[in-house]
PDB file of C-alpha atoms in Angstrom:
ATOM      1  CA  MET E   2     175.505 198.318  74.560  1.00 59.00           C
ATOM      2  CA  VAL E   3     178.873 200.126  74.356  1.00 77.00           C
ATOM      3  CA  ARG E   4     179.494 200.695  78.048  1.00 87.00           C
ATOM      4  CA  PRO E   5     177.179 200.653  81.065  1.00 91.00           C
ATOM      5  CA  GLU E   6     175.732 203.816  82.506  1.00 92.00           C
ATOM      6  CA  VAL E   7     177.164 205.097  85.758  1.00 93.00           C
ATOM      7  CA  GLY E   8     175.347 203.342  88.571  1.00 90.00           C
ATOM      8  CA  ALA E   9     174.176 200.399  86.475  1.00 90.00           C
ATOM      9  CA  VAL E  10     174.246 197.009  88.185  1.00 88.00           C
ATOM     10  CA  PRO E  11     176.715 194.703  86.369  1.00 90.00           C
ATOM     11  CA  ARG E  12     174.899 192.200  84.171  1.00 92.00           C
ATOM     12  CA  ARG E  13     175.665 188.528  83.707  1.00 93.00           C
ATOM     13  CA  CYS E  14     177.216 187.277  80.486  1.00 95.00           C
ATOM     14  CA  ALA E  15     175.119 184.498  78.972  1.00 96.00           C
ATOM     15  CA  ARG E  16     178.237 182.915  77.490  1.00 96.00           C
ATOM     16  CA  CYS E  17     180.757 182.779  80.359  1.00 94.00           C
ATOM     17  CA  GLY E  18     178.471 183.271  83.374  1.00 93.00           C
ATOM     18  CA  GLY E  19     180.521 186.088  84.891  1.00 92.00           C
ATOM     19  CA  HIS E  20     179.779 189.784  84.716  1.00 93.00           C
ATOM     20  CA  GLU E  21     179.774 191.196  81.209  1.00 96.00           C
ATOM     21  CA  TYR E  22     183.166 192.596  80.132  1.00 97.00           C
ATOM     22  CA  GLY E  23     184.877 190.660  82.952  1.00 95.00           C
ATOM     23  CA  GLY E  24     185.270 187.431  80.993  1.00 95.00           C
ATOM     24  CA  ALA E  25     187.635 188.973  78.459  1.00 96.00           C
ATOM     25  CA  PRO E  26     189.897 188.046  76.824  1.00 96.00           C
ATOM     26  CA  ALA E  27     188.873 184.362  77.004  1.00 96.00           C
ATOM     27  CA  CYS E  28     185.124 184.932  76.517  1.00 97.00           C
ATOM     28  CA  ALA E  29     184.433 186.117  72.952  1.00 97.00           C
ATOM     29  CA  HIS E  30     181.282 188.023  73.945  1.00 97.00           C
ATOM     30  CA  CYS E  31     183.039 189.899  76.766  1.00 97.00           C
ATOM     31  CA  ARG E  32     186.026 190.550  74.510  1.00 97.00           C
ATOM     32  CA  ASP E  33     183.740 192.099  71.884  1.00 97.00           C
ATOM     33  CA  LEU E  34     182.166 194.320  74.559  1.00 97.00           C
ATOM     34  CA  VAL E  35     185.578 195.552  75.705  1.00 97.00           C
ATOM     35  CA  ASP E  36     186.678 196.217  72.119  1.00 97.00           C
ATOM     36  CA  GLY E  37     183.372 198.031  71.577  1.00 96.00           C
ATOM     37  CA  ILE E  38     184.319 200.638  74.185  1.00 97.00           C
ATOM     38  CA  VAL E  39     187.185 201.683  71.939  1.00 97.00           C
ATOM     39  CA  GLU E  40     185.561 201.092  68.552  1.00 96.00           C
ATOM     40  CA  ALA E  41     182.411 203.100  69.255  1.00 96.00           C
ATOM     41  CA  GLU E  42     184.465 206.195  70.061  1.00 97.00           C
ATOM     42  CA  TRP E  43     186.565 205.698  66.931  1.00 97.00           C
ATOM     43  CA  ARG E  44     183.466 205.487  64.734  1.00 96.00           C
ATOM     44  CA  ALA E  45     182.204 208.749  66.224  1.00 96.00           C
ATOM     45  CA  PHE E  46     185.631 210.298  65.639  1.00 97.00           C
ATOM     46  CA  LEU E  47     185.585 209.248  61.966  1.00 96.00           C
ATOM     47  CA  ARG E  48     182.150 210.805  61.523  1.00 96.00           C
ATOM     48  CA  ARG E  49     183.357 214.108  62.970  1.00 96.00           C
ATOM     49  CA  TRP E  50     186.245 214.129  60.489  1.00 96.00           C
ATOM     50  CA  ASP E  51     184.104 212.786  57.645  1.00 95.00           C
ATOM     51  CA  ALA E  52     186.891 210.274  56.929  1.00 93.00           C
ATOM     52  CA  ALA E  53     186.351 207.279  54.669  1.00 92.00           C
ATOM     53  CA  PRO E  54     187.693 203.783  55.398  1.00 91.00           C
ATOM     54  CA  GLY E  55     191.045 202.991  53.826  1.00 93.00           C
ATOM     55  CA  ASP E  56     193.716 205.601  53.196  1.00 94.00           C
ATOM     56  CA  GLU E  57     191.847 208.455  54.904  1.00 95.00           C
ATOM     57  CA  GLU E  58     191.218 206.409  58.032  1.00 97.00           C
ATOM     58  CA  ARG E  59     194.830 205.267  58.166  1.00 96.00           C
ATOM     59  CA  ALA E  60     196.103 208.836  57.744  1.00 97.00           C
ATOM     60  CA  LEU E  61     193.826 209.931  60.566  1.00 97.00           C
ATOM     61  CA  ALA E  62     195.158 207.143  62.780  1.00 97.00           C
ATOM     62  CA  GLU E  63     198.741 208.240  62.068  1.00 97.00           C
ATOM     63  CA  MET E  64     197.835 211.817  62.993  1.00 97.00           C
ATOM     64  CA  VAL E  65     196.319 210.695  66.308  1.00 98.00           C
ATOM     65  CA  VAL E  66     199.252 208.467  67.247  1.00 97.00           C
ATOM     66  CA  ALA E  67     201.707 211.280  66.476  1.00 96.00           C
ATOM     67  CA  GLU E  68     200.028 213.514  69.111  1.00 97.00           C
ATOM     68  CA  PRO E  69     198.230 211.240  71.594  1.00 97.00           C
ATOM     69  CA  ASP E  70     197.979 213.959  74.236  1.00 97.00           C
ATOM     70  CA  ARG E  71     195.406 215.781  72.090  1.00 97.00           C
ATOM     71  CA  TYR E  72     192.855 212.965  71.901  1.00 98.00           C
ATOM     72  CA  ASP E  73     190.653 210.814  74.092  1.00 98.00           C
ATOM     73  CA  TRP E  74     192.305 207.554  75.158  1.00 98.00           C
ATOM     74  CA  ARG E  75     189.728 205.463  73.284  1.00 98.00           C
ATOM     75  CA  VAL E  76     190.528 207.271  70.042  1.00 98.00           C
ATOM     76  CA  VAL E  77     194.245 206.729  70.628  1.00 98.00           C
ATOM     77  CA  ASP E  78     193.834 203.021  71.360  1.00 97.00           C
ATOM     78  CA  ALA E  79     191.662 202.568  68.258  1.00 97.00           C
ATOM     79  CA  ALA E  80     194.161 204.455  66.116  1.00 98.00           C
ATOM     80  CA  LEU E  81     196.978 202.159  67.292  1.00 97.00           C
ATOM     81  CA  ASP E  82     194.877 199.154  66.287  1.00 96.00           C
ATOM     82  CA  ARG E  83     194.805 200.450  62.733  1.00 97.00           C
ATOM     83  CA  LEU E  84     198.550 200.777  62.314  1.00 97.00           C
ATOM     84  CA  VAL E  85     201.028 197.994  61.582  1.00 97.00           C
ATOM     85  CA  CYS E  86     204.065 197.592  63.813  1.00 96.00           C
ATOM     86  CA  PRO E  87     207.262 197.906  61.742  1.00 96.00           C
ATOM     87  CA  ASP E  88     209.058 195.419  64.021  1.00 96.00           C
ATOM     88  CA  CYS E  89     206.645 192.523  64.653  1.00 95.00           C
ATOM     89  CA  GLY E  90     204.118 193.079  61.862  1.00 95.00           C
ATOM     90  CA  GLY E  91     201.118 192.960  64.196  1.00 94.00           C
ATOM     91  CA  ARG E  92     198.822 195.720  65.345  1.00 94.00           C
ATOM     92  CA  LEU E  93     200.876 198.544  66.811  1.00 96.00           C
ATOM     93  CA  ALA E  94     201.173 198.353  70.638  1.00 94.00           C
ATOM     94  CA  ARG E  95     199.506 194.925  70.678  1.00 92.00           C
ATOM     95  CA  GLY E  96     202.577 192.840  69.862  1.00 91.00           C
ATOM     96  CA  PRO E  97     204.672 190.667  72.189  1.00 91.00           C
ATOM     97  CA  VAL E  98     206.500 192.155  75.165  1.00 87.00           C
ATOM     98  CA  GLY E  99     209.990 193.022  74.006  1.00 92.00           C
ATOM     99  CA  CYS E 100     208.910 194.290  70.596  1.00 95.00           C
ATOM    100  CA  PRO E 101     210.602 197.733  70.558  1.00 96.00           C
ATOM    101  CA  ALA E 102     207.987 199.588  68.494  1.00 96.00           C
ATOM    102  CA  CYS E 103     205.009 198.046  70.319  1.00 95.00           C
ATOM    103  CA  ASP E 104     206.488 198.691  73.756  1.00 93.00           C
ATOM    104  CA  ARG E 105     207.239 202.283  72.805  1.00 94.00           C
ATOM    105  CA  ALA E 106     203.741 202.878  71.409  1.00 94.00           C
ATOM    106  CA  HIS E 107     202.189 201.207  74.450  1.00 91.00           C
ATOM    107  CA  GLY E 108     204.015 203.651  76.716  1.00 90.00           C
ATOM    108  CA  PHE E 109     203.030 206.713  74.686  1.00 93.00           C
ATOM    109  CA  ARG E 110     199.342 205.714  74.730  1.00 91.00           C
ATOM    110  CA  TYR E 111     199.166 206.867  78.370  1.00 93.00           C
ATOM    111  CA  ALA E 112     199.622 210.482  77.317  1.00 96.00           C
ATOM    112  CA  ALA E 113     196.053 210.462  75.993  1.00 97.00           C
ATOM    113  CA  VAL E 114     193.186 212.465  77.478  1.00 98.00           C
ATOM    114  CA  GLU E 115     191.141 210.821  80.245  1.00 97.00           C
ATOM    115  CA  THR E 116     187.920 212.538  81.287  1.00 97.00           C
ATOM    116  CA  ASP E 117     185.937 211.275  84.261  1.00 97.00           C
ATOM    117  CA  ARG E 118     182.217 210.866  83.646  1.00 96.00           C
ATOM    118  CA  PRO E 119     179.785 212.829  85.818  1.00 96.00           C
ATOM    119  CA  GLY E 120     179.022 211.042  89.078  1.00 94.00           C
ATOM    120  CA  VAL E 121     182.165 208.920  89.364  1.00 95.00           C
ATOM    121  CA  PRO E 122     185.070 209.248  91.815  1.00 94.00           C
ATOM    122  CA  PRO E 123     188.076 211.179  90.479  1.00 95.00           C
ATOM    123  CA  GLY E 124     190.380 208.758  88.700  1.00 95.00           C
ATOM    124  CA  ASN E 125     187.675 206.310  87.641  1.00 96.00           C
ATOM    125  CA  GLU E 126     188.303 206.881  83.928  1.00 97.00           C
ATOM    126  CA  HIS E 127     192.020 206.286  84.396  1.00 96.00           C
ATOM    127  CA  ALA E 128     191.259 202.995  86.125  1.00 95.00           C
ATOM    128  CA  VAL E 129     188.886 202.021  83.297  1.00 97.00           C
ATOM    129  CA  ARG E 130     191.424 202.770  80.570  1.00 96.00           C
ATOM    130  CA  VAL E 131     194.275 200.930  82.343  1.00 94.00           C
ATOM    131  CA  ASN E 132     192.138 197.837  82.873  1.00 95.00           C
ATOM    132  CA  VAL E 133     190.851 197.933  79.300  1.00 96.00           C
ATOM    133  CA  SER E 134     194.417 198.260  78.041  1.00 94.00           C
ATOM    134  CA  VAL E 135     195.579 195.286  80.104  1.00 93.00           C
ATOM    135  CA  VAL E 136     192.637 193.099  79.046  1.00 95.00           C
ATOM    136  CA  ARG E 137     193.253 193.932  75.387  1.00 94.00           C
ATOM    137  CA  ARG E 138     196.996 193.227  75.689  1.00 92.00           C
ATOM    138  CA  PRO E 139     197.102 190.481  78.348  1.00 93.00           C
ATOM    139  CA  GLN E 140     200.657 189.435  77.582  1.00 88.00           C
ATOM    140  CA  ILE E 141     202.024 192.532  79.303  1.00 85.00           C
ATOM    141  CA  THR E 142     201.135 191.430  82.810  1.00 88.00           C
ATOM    142  CA  SER E 143     201.026 188.481  85.169  1.00 88.00           C
ATOM    143  CA  GLU E 144     198.163 186.008  85.303  1.00 87.00           C
ATOM    144  CA  GLY E 145     197.191 187.232  88.774  1.00 84.00           C
ATOM    145  CA  GLU E 146     197.041 190.891  87.806  1.00 86.00           C
ATOM    146  CA  LEU E 147     195.079 190.114  84.649  1.00 91.00           C
ATOM    147  CA  LEU E 148     192.595 188.139  86.751  1.00 90.00           C
ATOM    148  CA  VAL E 149     191.934 191.056  89.110  1.00 88.00           C
ATOM    149  CA  ARG E 150     191.809 193.690  86.375  1.00 91.00           C
ATOM    150  CA  ARG E 151     189.348 191.823  84.190  1.00 93.00           C
ATOM    151  CA  LEU E 152     187.058 190.981  87.135  1.00 92.00           C
ATOM    152  CA  LEU E 153     187.044 194.570  88.389  1.00 93.00           C
ATOM    153  CA  LEU E 154     186.400 196.079  84.962  1.00 95.00           C
ATOM    154  CA  PRO E 155     182.563 195.693  85.057  1.00 94.00           C
ATOM    155  CA  LEU E 156     182.483 197.516  88.394  1.00 93.00           C
ATOM    156  CA  LEU E 157     184.760 200.297  87.173  1.00 95.00           C
ATOM    157  CA  LEU E 158     182.540 200.777  84.132  1.00 96.00           C
ATOM    158  CA  ALA E 159     179.570 201.188  86.479  1.00 93.00           C
ATOM    159  CA  GLY E 160     181.395 204.014  88.292  1.00 93.00           C
ATOM    160  CA  PHE E 161     183.024 202.130  91.171  1.00 91.00           C
ATOM    161  CA  LEU E 162     186.613 202.809  92.235  1.00 90.00           C
ATOM    162  CA  PRO E 163     188.214 200.563  94.864  1.00 84.00           C
ATOM    163  CA  GLY E 164     189.948 202.319  97.717  1.00 80.00           C
ATOM    164  CA  THR E 165     193.567 201.696  98.609  1.00 77.00           C
ATOM    165  CA  GLU E 166     192.690 199.354 101.470  1.00 80.00           C
ATOM    166  CA  GLU E 167     190.332 197.293  99.310  1.00 76.00           C
ATOM    167  CA  ALA E 168     192.891 196.938  96.530  1.00 73.00           C
ATOM    168  CA  GLN E 169     195.704 196.039  98.922  1.00 77.00           C
ATOM    169  CA  ARG E 170     193.553 193.539 100.803  1.00 78.00           C
ATOM    170  CA  LEU E 171     192.543 191.753  97.617  1.00 76.00           C
ATOM    171  CA  SER E 172     196.121 191.701  96.362  1.00 75.00           C
ATOM    172  CA  ALA E 173     197.376 190.262  99.649  1.00 78.00           C
ATOM    173  CA  GLN E 174     194.684 187.567  99.682  1.00 77.00           C
ATOM    174  CA  LEU E 175     195.583 186.433  96.188  1.00 76.00           C
ATOM    175  CA  LYS E 176     199.315 186.357  96.864  1.00 76.00           C
ATOM    176  CA  LYS E 177     198.799 184.161  99.931  1.00 78.00           C
ATOM    177  CA  SER E 178     196.389 181.742  98.260  1.00 79.00           C
ATOM    178  CA  PRO E 179     197.391 178.656  96.240  1.00 81.00           C
ATOM    179  CA  PRO E 180     197.375 179.337  92.474  1.00 78.00           C
ATOM    180  CA  GLY E 181     194.457 176.958  91.965  1.00 78.00           C
ATOM    181  CA  ARG E 182     192.222 178.959  94.339  1.00 81.00           C
ATOM    182  CA  ARG E 183     193.076 182.487  93.223  1.00 82.00           C
ATOM    183  CA  ALA E 184     190.352 182.750  90.596  1.00 83.00           C
ATOM    184  CA  HIS E 185     187.710 181.528  93.051  1.00 84.00           C
ATOM    185  CA  LEU E 186     188.806 183.962  95.774  1.00 82.00           C
ATOM    186  CA  ALA E 187     188.994 186.888  93.368  1.00 82.00           C
ATOM    187  CA  GLU E 188     185.522 186.118  92.009  1.00 85.00           C
ATOM    188  CA  ARG E 189     184.104 185.978  95.556  1.00 85.00           C
ATOM    189  CA  ALA E 190     185.705 189.299  96.470  1.00 80.00           C
ATOM    190  CA  VAL E 191     184.397 191.008  93.334  1.00 82.00           C
ATOM    191  CA  GLU E 192     180.935 189.521  93.876  1.00 83.00           C
ATOM    192  CA  ALA E 193     180.900 191.079  97.343  1.00 81.00           C
ATOM    193  CA  LEU E 194     181.872 194.453  95.877  1.00 79.00           C
ATOM    194  CA  ALA E 195     179.162 194.085  93.228  1.00 78.00           C
ATOM    195  CA  ARG E 196     176.548 193.438  95.921  1.00 79.00           C
ATOM    196  CA  ASP E 197     177.677 196.537  97.792  1.00 74.00           C
ATOM    197  CA  LEU E 198     177.514 198.509  94.552  1.00 68.00           C
ATOM    198  CA  SER E 199     173.933 197.410  93.894  1.00 67.00           C
ATOM    199  CA  ARG E 200     172.869 198.502  97.395  1.00 68.00           C
ATOM    200  CA  THR E 201     174.561 201.911  97.311  1.00 60.00           C
ATOM    201  CA  PRO E 202     172.430 204.814  96.031  1.00 52.00           C
ATOM    202  CA  ARG E 203     173.934 206.284  92.888  1.00 48.00           C
ATOM    203  CA  ALA E 204     174.100 209.817  94.305  1.00 35.00           C
ATOM    204  CA  GLY E 205     176.210 208.748  97.245  1.00 39.00           C
ATOM    205  CA  ARG E 206     178.454 206.291  95.473  1.00 43.00           C
ATOM    206  CA  ALA E 207     181.064 208.732  94.263  1.00 41.00           C
ATOM    207  CA  ALA E 208     181.273 210.441  97.634  1.00 37.00           C
ATOM    208  CA  ALA E 209     181.635 207.124  99.451  1.00 40.00           C
ATOM    209  CA  SER E 210     184.390 205.774  97.206  1.00 41.00           C
ATOM    210  CA  SER E 211     188.004 206.566  97.856  1.00 37.00           C
ATOM    211  CA  PRO E 212     189.600 208.500  94.990  1.00 35.00           C
ATOM    212  CA  THR E 213     192.843 206.597  95.299  1.00 33.00           C
ATOM    213  CA  SER E 214     194.154 203.122  94.630  1.00 36.00           C
ATOM    214  CA  PRO E 215     197.592 201.664  93.859  1.00 34.00           C
ATOM    215  CA  GLU E 216     197.061 202.486  90.175  1.00 38.00           C
ATOM    216  CA  THR E 217     194.972 205.641  90.410  1.00 34.00           C
ATOM    217  CA  PRO E 218     195.992 209.264  91.055  1.00 32.00           C
ATOM    218  CA  ALA E 219     194.303 211.287  93.777  1.00 31.00           C
ATOM    219  CA  ALA E 220     192.835 213.879  91.416  1.00 33.00           C
ATOM    220  CA  THR E 221     190.863 213.672  88.202  1.00 36.00           C
ATOM    221  CA  ARG E 222     193.283 213.255  85.341  1.00 43.00           C
ATOM    222  CA  ARG E 223     192.897 214.938  81.985  1.00 48.00           C
ATOM    223  CA  ARG E 224     196.123 213.353  80.776  1.00 51.00           C
ATOM    224  CA  SER E 225     198.053 210.518  82.346  1.00 49.00           C
ATOM    225  CA  ALA E 226     201.792 210.283  82.733  1.00 44.00           C
ATOM    226  CA  ARG E 227     203.676 208.794  79.803  1.00 43.00           C
ATOM    227  CA  ALA E 228     204.381 205.500  81.491  1.00 43.00           C
ATOM    228  CA  ARG E 229     203.149 201.940  81.484  1.00 40.00           C
ATOM    229  CA  PRO E 230     200.875 200.736  84.291  1.00 42.00           C
ATOM    230  CA  ARG E 231     202.713 198.836  86.965  1.00 36.00           C
TER     231      ARG E 231
END
């Protein structure tokens, strides 16, 4: 399974017990699922270009990274993974915060193409790609934000998009709670959203969801602004 279909009920991970994808980066199984979202699109991209592993694949990755606004965000993220950062020596855009080349590449990745799937609220794909990016580079954000983004990811993949009030309410609850209770409260809140998602008919889900959130534009985005997520 690369990513769930729109409207699918989030499944439990046999390894971590949470919803699949939402246990990343700590849960190896969930981490592999999140990476698979990017890798599956890259494999399809290589087939279209008939590129072989090695020098041809690396040249293709360099071409993609040079013009990220021409390619799907998953292709761009996968291309970055295949290039070495000249400053830190790790995978480009995945290095520590403060690495000049990684920070620069991480910012440019948001120029990539984002196309909403049929049946989702406008902006859902942007929310998916931001959360995937954060989960795959957790050092860029706070522990609290990582917690919320990873727990919401399974719902976003199923086509859900939290409204502004829902996002603000959850953020306020976590900020007020003691650090030791934040994970429990966040898990309860996401479980409630998951139950609502399972009871909502697929056809009406997109219409019922608000197209906006603190991190999501009001209209469907083909390309996102060249900036890091807040």
